[in-house]
Amino acid sequence: SGPIFRPGGEKPHLSVDSVYMFMHVDCEKKQPIKTTKLSPEMKTRNQRSSPMSKEVAHLPTEMIGSVFSHLSWSDLARAMLVCRLWREVGEQPKRWRDFELVVTDANLGSIENTLSSKRFSQVRRVKLKSVDGNARRQSKISQLKQERATNKIFKIIWQHPVIETLDIKLNISRIDPELLSVLPPKLRNLIINDVGLDTEHVRALFEGMEKQDTLTDLEMIGYDLTEVDQDILATVVNKLHSVNIEDCDLEVDQNKAIFSLMSQESKLKQLKVSDINILDMNAAKLAIAVNKLQNLSLRDVEITKEQLESILRTALVKTCLTKLVISILELDNYTSIIAEIPKELFVKVQEKLDEFNIDF
């Protein structure tokens, strides 16, 4: 199987047939030009081509490129089959860099050549995922070969100099942790879920994120982060714009370090985190940190009445929040946390924010 491609976003759309009409090409003769040597008979036939077919050969490449920019990805690929000129214009790397190249365990063998080709040399979005439902039934030799192929391709993709978005859902548990300590130089968005990383991999990854300056968005759900240095963890979270670390294991001191730094200096705008204990944190400092965010989701959080009330009162005075969702972990005194806070405070915050919810 070859690589799978997905569009990188919505764009103005023309059908490929509309392009043929726009450029005065006879749709009945839209066959790709072969590169084999033409016979005298074929040369004569080409000389008798319709004026409309000849006209496209004299169109400026800028005009052809402008029309191509309105094509869907699949139609652009079809248009490139029309003639040599359209192929040359259509395969320019800048036209394909917003594609999402999807790498699976079924097409690993073709990805190295794909990334080294002219057309995909500037691709900025890559997704790695597993689609092989028979993996469990493979022999040990087949599994070993698959692991080696996965490790090789992951290393090529991880070191690809122009990658900006990487979504990893393919098992990479056998890669060298040291590889993760140096992130792709232009990486901006990283989604890394259910890929079998252990604490050593995770620690190396956060060390790499601390050193890298372009990353802005991180989604990393369900990992053990307890072995990550609390200062490195706090620095990474607060230097990014959006972080989702739900269902990750965190120590109390790590939670405190994250919100303490957030109250002082932070670029963070959106945070999703769960199963955390912030009971020992100063209520005023926590309120300052929370209200610097635009979007916060705290699920199964251990929080005091004083902390929650301080967050809400600060939100009425000065806040960047537009969305605040808090799910309080059910403790013996969790009902009193809400009961002791004035109801009108909840109402006023509800009116001010676009989305506000306190759940138990």
PDB file of C-alpha atoms in Angstrom, residues 50-206:
ATOM      1  CA  SER A  50      -6.857  21.581 -31.797  1.00  0.00           C
ATOM      2  CA  PRO A  51      -6.002  25.235 -31.093  1.00  0.00           C
ATOM      3  CA  MET A  52      -7.655  24.891 -27.687  1.00  0.00           C
ATOM      4  CA  SER A  53      -5.238  22.099 -26.690  1.00  0.00           C
ATOM      5  CA  LYS A  54      -2.245  24.156 -27.847  1.00  0.00           C
ATOM      6  CA  GLU A  55      -3.435  27.236 -25.978  1.00  0.00           C
ATOM      7  CA  VAL A  56      -2.820  25.703 -22.567  1.00  0.00           C
ATOM      8  CA  ALA A  57       0.860  25.185 -23.387  1.00  0.00           C
ATOM      9  CA  HIS A  58       1.283  28.956 -23.624  1.00  0.00           C
ATOM     10  CA  LEU A  59      -0.479  29.857 -20.389  1.00  0.00           C
ATOM     11  CA  PRO A  60       1.829  31.372 -17.758  1.00  0.00           C
ATOM     12  CA  THR A  61       2.735  28.858 -15.085  1.00  0.00           C
ATOM     13  CA  GLU A  62       1.644  31.455 -12.506  1.00  0.00           C
ATOM     14  CA  MET A  63      -1.903  31.338 -13.903  1.00  0.00           C
ATOM     15  CA  ILE A  64      -1.987  27.549 -13.891  1.00  0.00           C
ATOM     16  CA  GLY A  65      -0.648  27.556 -10.348  1.00  0.00           C
ATOM     17  CA  SER A  66      -3.272  30.064  -9.238  1.00  0.00           C
ATOM     18  CA  VAL A  67      -6.064  27.816 -10.509  1.00  0.00           C
ATOM     19  CA  PHE A  68      -4.420  24.746  -8.968  1.00  0.00           C
ATOM     20  CA  SER A  69      -4.477  26.453  -5.564  1.00  0.00           C
ATOM     21  CA  HIS A  70      -8.304  26.150  -5.623  1.00  0.00           C
ATOM     22  CA  LEU A  71      -8.314  22.404  -6.271  1.00  0.00           C
ATOM     23  CA  SER A  72      -8.955  19.741  -3.674  1.00  0.00           C
ATOM     24  CA  TRP A  73      -5.966  17.487  -3.081  1.00  0.00           C
ATOM     25  CA  SER A  74      -7.417  14.568  -5.027  1.00  0.00           C
ATOM     26  CA  ASP A  75      -8.334  16.802  -7.981  1.00  0.00           C
ATOM     27  CA  LEU A  76      -4.869  18.329  -8.000  1.00  0.00           C
ATOM     28  CA  ALA A  77      -3.424  14.819  -8.308  1.00  0.00           C
ATOM     29  CA  ARG A  78      -5.800  14.133 -11.224  1.00  0.00           C
ATOM     30  CA  ALA A  79      -4.928  17.407 -12.929  1.00  0.00           C
ATOM     31  CA  MET A  80      -1.252  16.494 -12.838  1.00  0.00           C
ATOM     32  CA  LEU A  81      -2.008  13.576 -15.173  1.00  0.00           C
ATOM     33  CA  VAL A  82      -3.124  15.874 -17.996  1.00  0.00           C
ATOM     34  CA  CYS A  83       0.271  16.876 -19.356  1.00  0.00           C
ATOM     35  CA  ARG A  84       3.910  17.392 -18.528  1.00  0.00           C
ATOM     36  CA  LEU A  85       3.483  21.118 -17.845  1.00  0.00           C
ATOM     37  CA  TRP A  86       0.603  20.583 -15.419  1.00  0.00           C
ATOM     38  CA  ARG A  87       2.632  17.920 -13.634  1.00  0.00           C
ATOM     39  CA  GLU A  88       5.613  20.233 -13.248  1.00  0.00           C
ATOM     40  CA  VAL A  89       3.424  23.002 -11.838  1.00  0.00           C
ATOM     41  CA  GLY A  90       1.337  20.674  -9.680  1.00  0.00           C
ATOM     42  CA  GLU A  91       4.175  18.819  -8.002  1.00  0.00           C
ATOM     43  CA  GLN A  92       5.924  21.905  -6.681  1.00  0.00           C
ATOM     44  CA  PRO A  93       6.622  21.202  -2.982  1.00  0.00           C
ATOM     45  CA  LYS A  94       4.850  24.365  -1.787  1.00  0.00           C
ATOM     46  CA  ARG A  95       1.542  22.997  -3.089  1.00  0.00           C
ATOM     47  CA  TRP A  96       1.783  19.839  -0.999  1.00  0.00           C
ATOM     48  CA  ARG A  97       3.300  21.075   2.233  1.00  0.00           C
ATOM     49  CA  ASP A  98      -0.089  21.428   3.976  1.00  0.00           C
ATOM     50  CA  PHE A  99      -1.063  17.843   3.258  1.00  0.00           C
ATOM     51  CA  GLU A 100      -1.284  15.394   6.125  1.00  0.00           C
ATOM     52  CA  LEU A 101       0.834  12.400   5.244  1.00  0.00           C
ATOM     53  CA  VAL A 102      -0.549   9.341   7.030  1.00  0.00           C
ATOM     54  CA  VAL A 103       1.957   6.618   7.803  1.00  0.00           C
ATOM     55  CA  THR A 104       0.652   3.212   8.864  1.00  0.00           C
ATOM     56  CA  ASP A 105       2.210  -0.121   9.648  1.00  0.00           C
ATOM     57  CA  ALA A 106       0.899  -1.211   6.230  1.00  0.00           C
ATOM     58  CA  ASN A 107       2.757   1.384   4.159  1.00  0.00           C
ATOM     59  CA  LEU A 108       6.007   1.840   6.084  1.00  0.00           C
ATOM     60  CA  GLY A 109       8.080   0.585   3.160  1.00  0.00           C
ATOM     61  CA  SER A 110       7.165   3.463   0.853  1.00  0.00           C
ATOM     62  CA  ILE A 111       7.476   6.388   3.249  1.00  0.00           C
ATOM     63  CA  GLU A 112      11.247   6.882   3.014  1.00  0.00           C
ATOM     64  CA  ASN A 113      11.032   7.385  -0.758  1.00  0.00           C
ATOM     65  CA  THR A 114       7.916   9.517  -0.360  1.00  0.00           C
ATOM     66  CA  LEU A 115       9.570  11.975   2.012  1.00  0.00           C
ATOM     67  CA  SER A 116      12.669  12.203  -0.179  1.00  0.00           C
ATOM     68  CA  SER A 117      10.642  12.938  -3.339  1.00  0.00           C
ATOM     69  CA  LYS A 118      10.414  16.475  -4.698  1.00  0.00           C
ATOM     70  CA  ARG A 119       6.650  16.694  -4.198  1.00  0.00           C
ATOM     71  CA  PHE A 120       6.693  15.824  -0.484  1.00  0.00           C
ATOM     72  CA  SER A 121      10.070  17.246   0.485  1.00  0.00           C
ATOM     73  CA  GLN A 122       8.357  20.095   2.358  1.00  0.00           C
ATOM     74  CA  VAL A 123       5.429  18.228   3.899  1.00  0.00           C
ATOM     75  CA  ARG A 124       4.718  19.704   7.323  1.00  0.00           C
ATOM     76  CA  ARG A 125       2.009  17.418   8.720  1.00  0.00           C
ATOM     77  CA  VAL A 126       2.473  13.721   9.454  1.00  0.00           C
ATOM     78  CA  LYS A 127       0.293  11.206  11.270  1.00  0.00           C
ATOM     79  CA  LEU A 128       1.552   7.784  12.342  1.00  0.00           C
ATOM     80  CA  LYS A 129      -1.082   5.224  13.219  1.00  0.00           C
ATOM     81  CA  SER A 130      -1.594   1.480  13.378  1.00  0.00           C
ATOM     82  CA  VAL A 131      -4.156  -0.191  11.134  1.00  0.00           C
ATOM     83  CA  ASP A 132      -2.784  -3.744  11.227  1.00  0.00           C
ATOM     84  CA  GLY A 133      -5.422  -5.810  13.009  1.00  0.00           C
ATOM     85  CA  ASN A 134      -3.365  -8.967  12.578  1.00  0.00           C
ATOM     86  CA  ALA A 135      -0.366  -7.718  14.556  1.00  0.00           C
ATOM     87  CA  ARG A 136      -1.084 -10.060  17.467  1.00  0.00           C
ATOM     88  CA  ARG A 137      -1.077 -13.067  15.160  1.00  0.00           C
ATOM     89  CA  GLN A 138       2.315 -12.264  13.623  1.00  0.00           C
ATOM     90  CA  SER A 139       5.253 -14.531  14.284  1.00  0.00           C
ATOM     91  CA  LYS A 140       8.056 -13.236  16.485  1.00  0.00           C
ATOM     92  CA  ILE A 141      10.262 -12.822  13.407  1.00  0.00           C
ATOM     93  CA  SER A 142       7.574 -10.785  11.634  1.00  0.00           C
ATOM     94  CA  GLN A 143       7.066  -8.646  14.727  1.00  0.00           C
ATOM     95  CA  LEU A 144      10.794  -8.008  14.985  1.00  0.00           C
ATOM     96  CA  LYS A 145      10.952  -6.945  11.341  1.00  0.00           C
ATOM     97  CA  GLN A 146       7.957  -4.674  11.880  1.00  0.00           C
ATOM     98  CA  GLU A 147       9.584  -3.071  14.927  1.00  0.00           C
ATOM     99  CA  ARG A 148      12.811  -2.451  13.031  1.00  0.00           C
ATOM    100  CA  ALA A 149      10.913  -0.888  10.121  1.00  0.00           C
ATOM    101  CA  THR A 150       8.871   1.279  12.498  1.00  0.00           C
ATOM    102  CA  ASN A 151      11.983   2.462  14.338  1.00  0.00           C
ATOM    103  CA  LYS A 152      13.731   3.329  11.077  1.00  0.00           C
ATOM    104  CA  ILE A 153      10.796   5.285   9.654  1.00  0.00           C
ATOM    105  CA  PHE A 154      10.074   7.052  12.937  1.00  0.00           C
ATOM    106  CA  LYS A 155      13.691   8.228  13.090  1.00  0.00           C
ATOM    107  CA  ILE A 156      13.450   9.573   9.515  1.00  0.00           C
ATOM    108  CA  ILE A 157      10.198  11.414  10.273  1.00  0.00           C
ATOM    109  CA  TRP A 158      11.348  12.679  13.687  1.00  0.00           C
ATOM    110  CA  GLN A 159      14.469  14.158  12.084  1.00  0.00           C
ATOM    111  CA  HIS A 160      12.662  15.581   9.032  1.00  0.00           C
ATOM    112  CA  PRO A 161      13.678  19.263   9.136  1.00  0.00           C
ATOM    113  CA  VAL A 162      10.359  20.837   8.110  1.00  0.00           C
ATOM    114  CA  ILE A 163       7.847  18.824  10.183  1.00  0.00           C
ATOM    115  CA  GLU A 164       5.501  21.156  12.091  1.00  0.00           C
ATOM    116  CA  THR A 165       2.647  18.854  13.156  1.00  0.00           C
ATOM    117  CA  LEU A 166       3.150  15.273  14.284  1.00  0.00           C
ATOM    118  CA  ASP A 167       0.340  12.983  15.454  1.00  0.00           C
ATOM    119  CA  ILE A 168       1.692   9.682  16.744  1.00  0.00           C
ATOM    120  CA  LYS A 169      -0.586   6.712  17.416  1.00  0.00           C
ATOM    121  CA  LEU A 170       1.833   3.978  16.329  1.00  0.00           C
ATOM    122  CA  ASN A 171       3.707   1.877  18.878  1.00  0.00           C
ATOM    123  CA  ILE A 172       7.229   3.265  19.216  1.00  0.00           C
ATOM    124  CA  SER A 173       8.099   1.635  22.522  1.00  0.00           C
ATOM    125  CA  ARG A 174      11.344   0.126  21.152  1.00  0.00           C
ATOM    126  CA  ILE A 175      12.938   3.366  19.978  1.00  0.00           C
ATOM    127  CA  ASP A 176      16.020   4.753  21.697  1.00  0.00           C
ATOM    128  CA  PRO A 177      14.829   7.251  24.359  1.00  0.00           C
ATOM    129  CA  GLU A 178      17.784   9.499  23.501  1.00  0.00           C
ATOM    130  CA  LEU A 179      16.209  10.150  20.092  1.00  0.00           C
ATOM    131  CA  LEU A 180      13.278  11.922  21.775  1.00  0.00           C
ATOM    132  CA  SER A 181      15.574  14.334  23.597  1.00  0.00           C
ATOM    133  CA  VAL A 182      16.097  16.313  20.372  1.00  0.00           C
ATOM    134  CA  LEU A 183      12.811  17.447  18.823  1.00  0.00           C
ATOM    135  CA  PRO A 184      12.299  18.327  15.136  1.00  0.00           C
ATOM    136  CA  PRO A 185      13.561  21.922  14.800  1.00  0.00           C
ATOM    137  CA  LYS A 186      10.285  23.355  13.470  1.00  0.00           C
ATOM    138  CA  LEU A 187       7.802  21.181  15.372  1.00  0.00           C
ATOM    139  CA  ARG A 188       4.816  23.207  16.592  1.00  0.00           C
ATOM    140  CA  ASN A 189       2.115  20.625  17.381  1.00  0.00           C
ATOM    141  CA  LEU A 190       2.724  17.237  18.993  1.00  0.00           C
ATOM    142  CA  ILE A 191       0.048  14.622  19.688  1.00  0.00           C
ATOM    143  CA  ILE A 192       1.495  11.471  21.217  1.00  0.00           C
ATOM    144  CA  ASN A 193      -1.094   9.054  22.614  1.00  0.00           C
ATOM    145  CA  ASP A 194      -1.075   5.311  23.271  1.00  0.00           C
ATOM    146  CA  VAL A 195       2.378   4.641  21.796  1.00  0.00           C
ATOM    147  CA  GLY A 196       3.906   2.566  24.594  1.00  0.00           C
ATOM    148  CA  LEU A 197       6.419   5.048  26.009  1.00  0.00           C
ATOM    149  CA  ASP A 198       7.927   4.247  29.406  1.00  0.00           C
ATOM    150  CA  THR A 199       9.147   6.727  32.027  1.00  0.00           C
ATOM    151  CA  GLU A 200      12.597   6.931  30.435  1.00  0.00           C
ATOM    152  CA  HIS A 201      11.097   7.893  27.068  1.00  0.00           C
ATOM    153  CA  VAL A 202       8.822  10.439  28.729  1.00  0.00           C
ATOM    154  CA  ARG A 203      11.663  12.011  30.689  1.00  0.00           C
ATOM    155  CA  ALA A 204      13.787  12.335  27.542  1.00  0.00           C
ATOM    156  CA  LEU A 205      10.861  13.849  25.633  1.00  0.00           C
ATOM    157  CA  PHE A 206      10.286  16.572  28.214  1.00  0.00           C
TER     158      PHE A 206
END
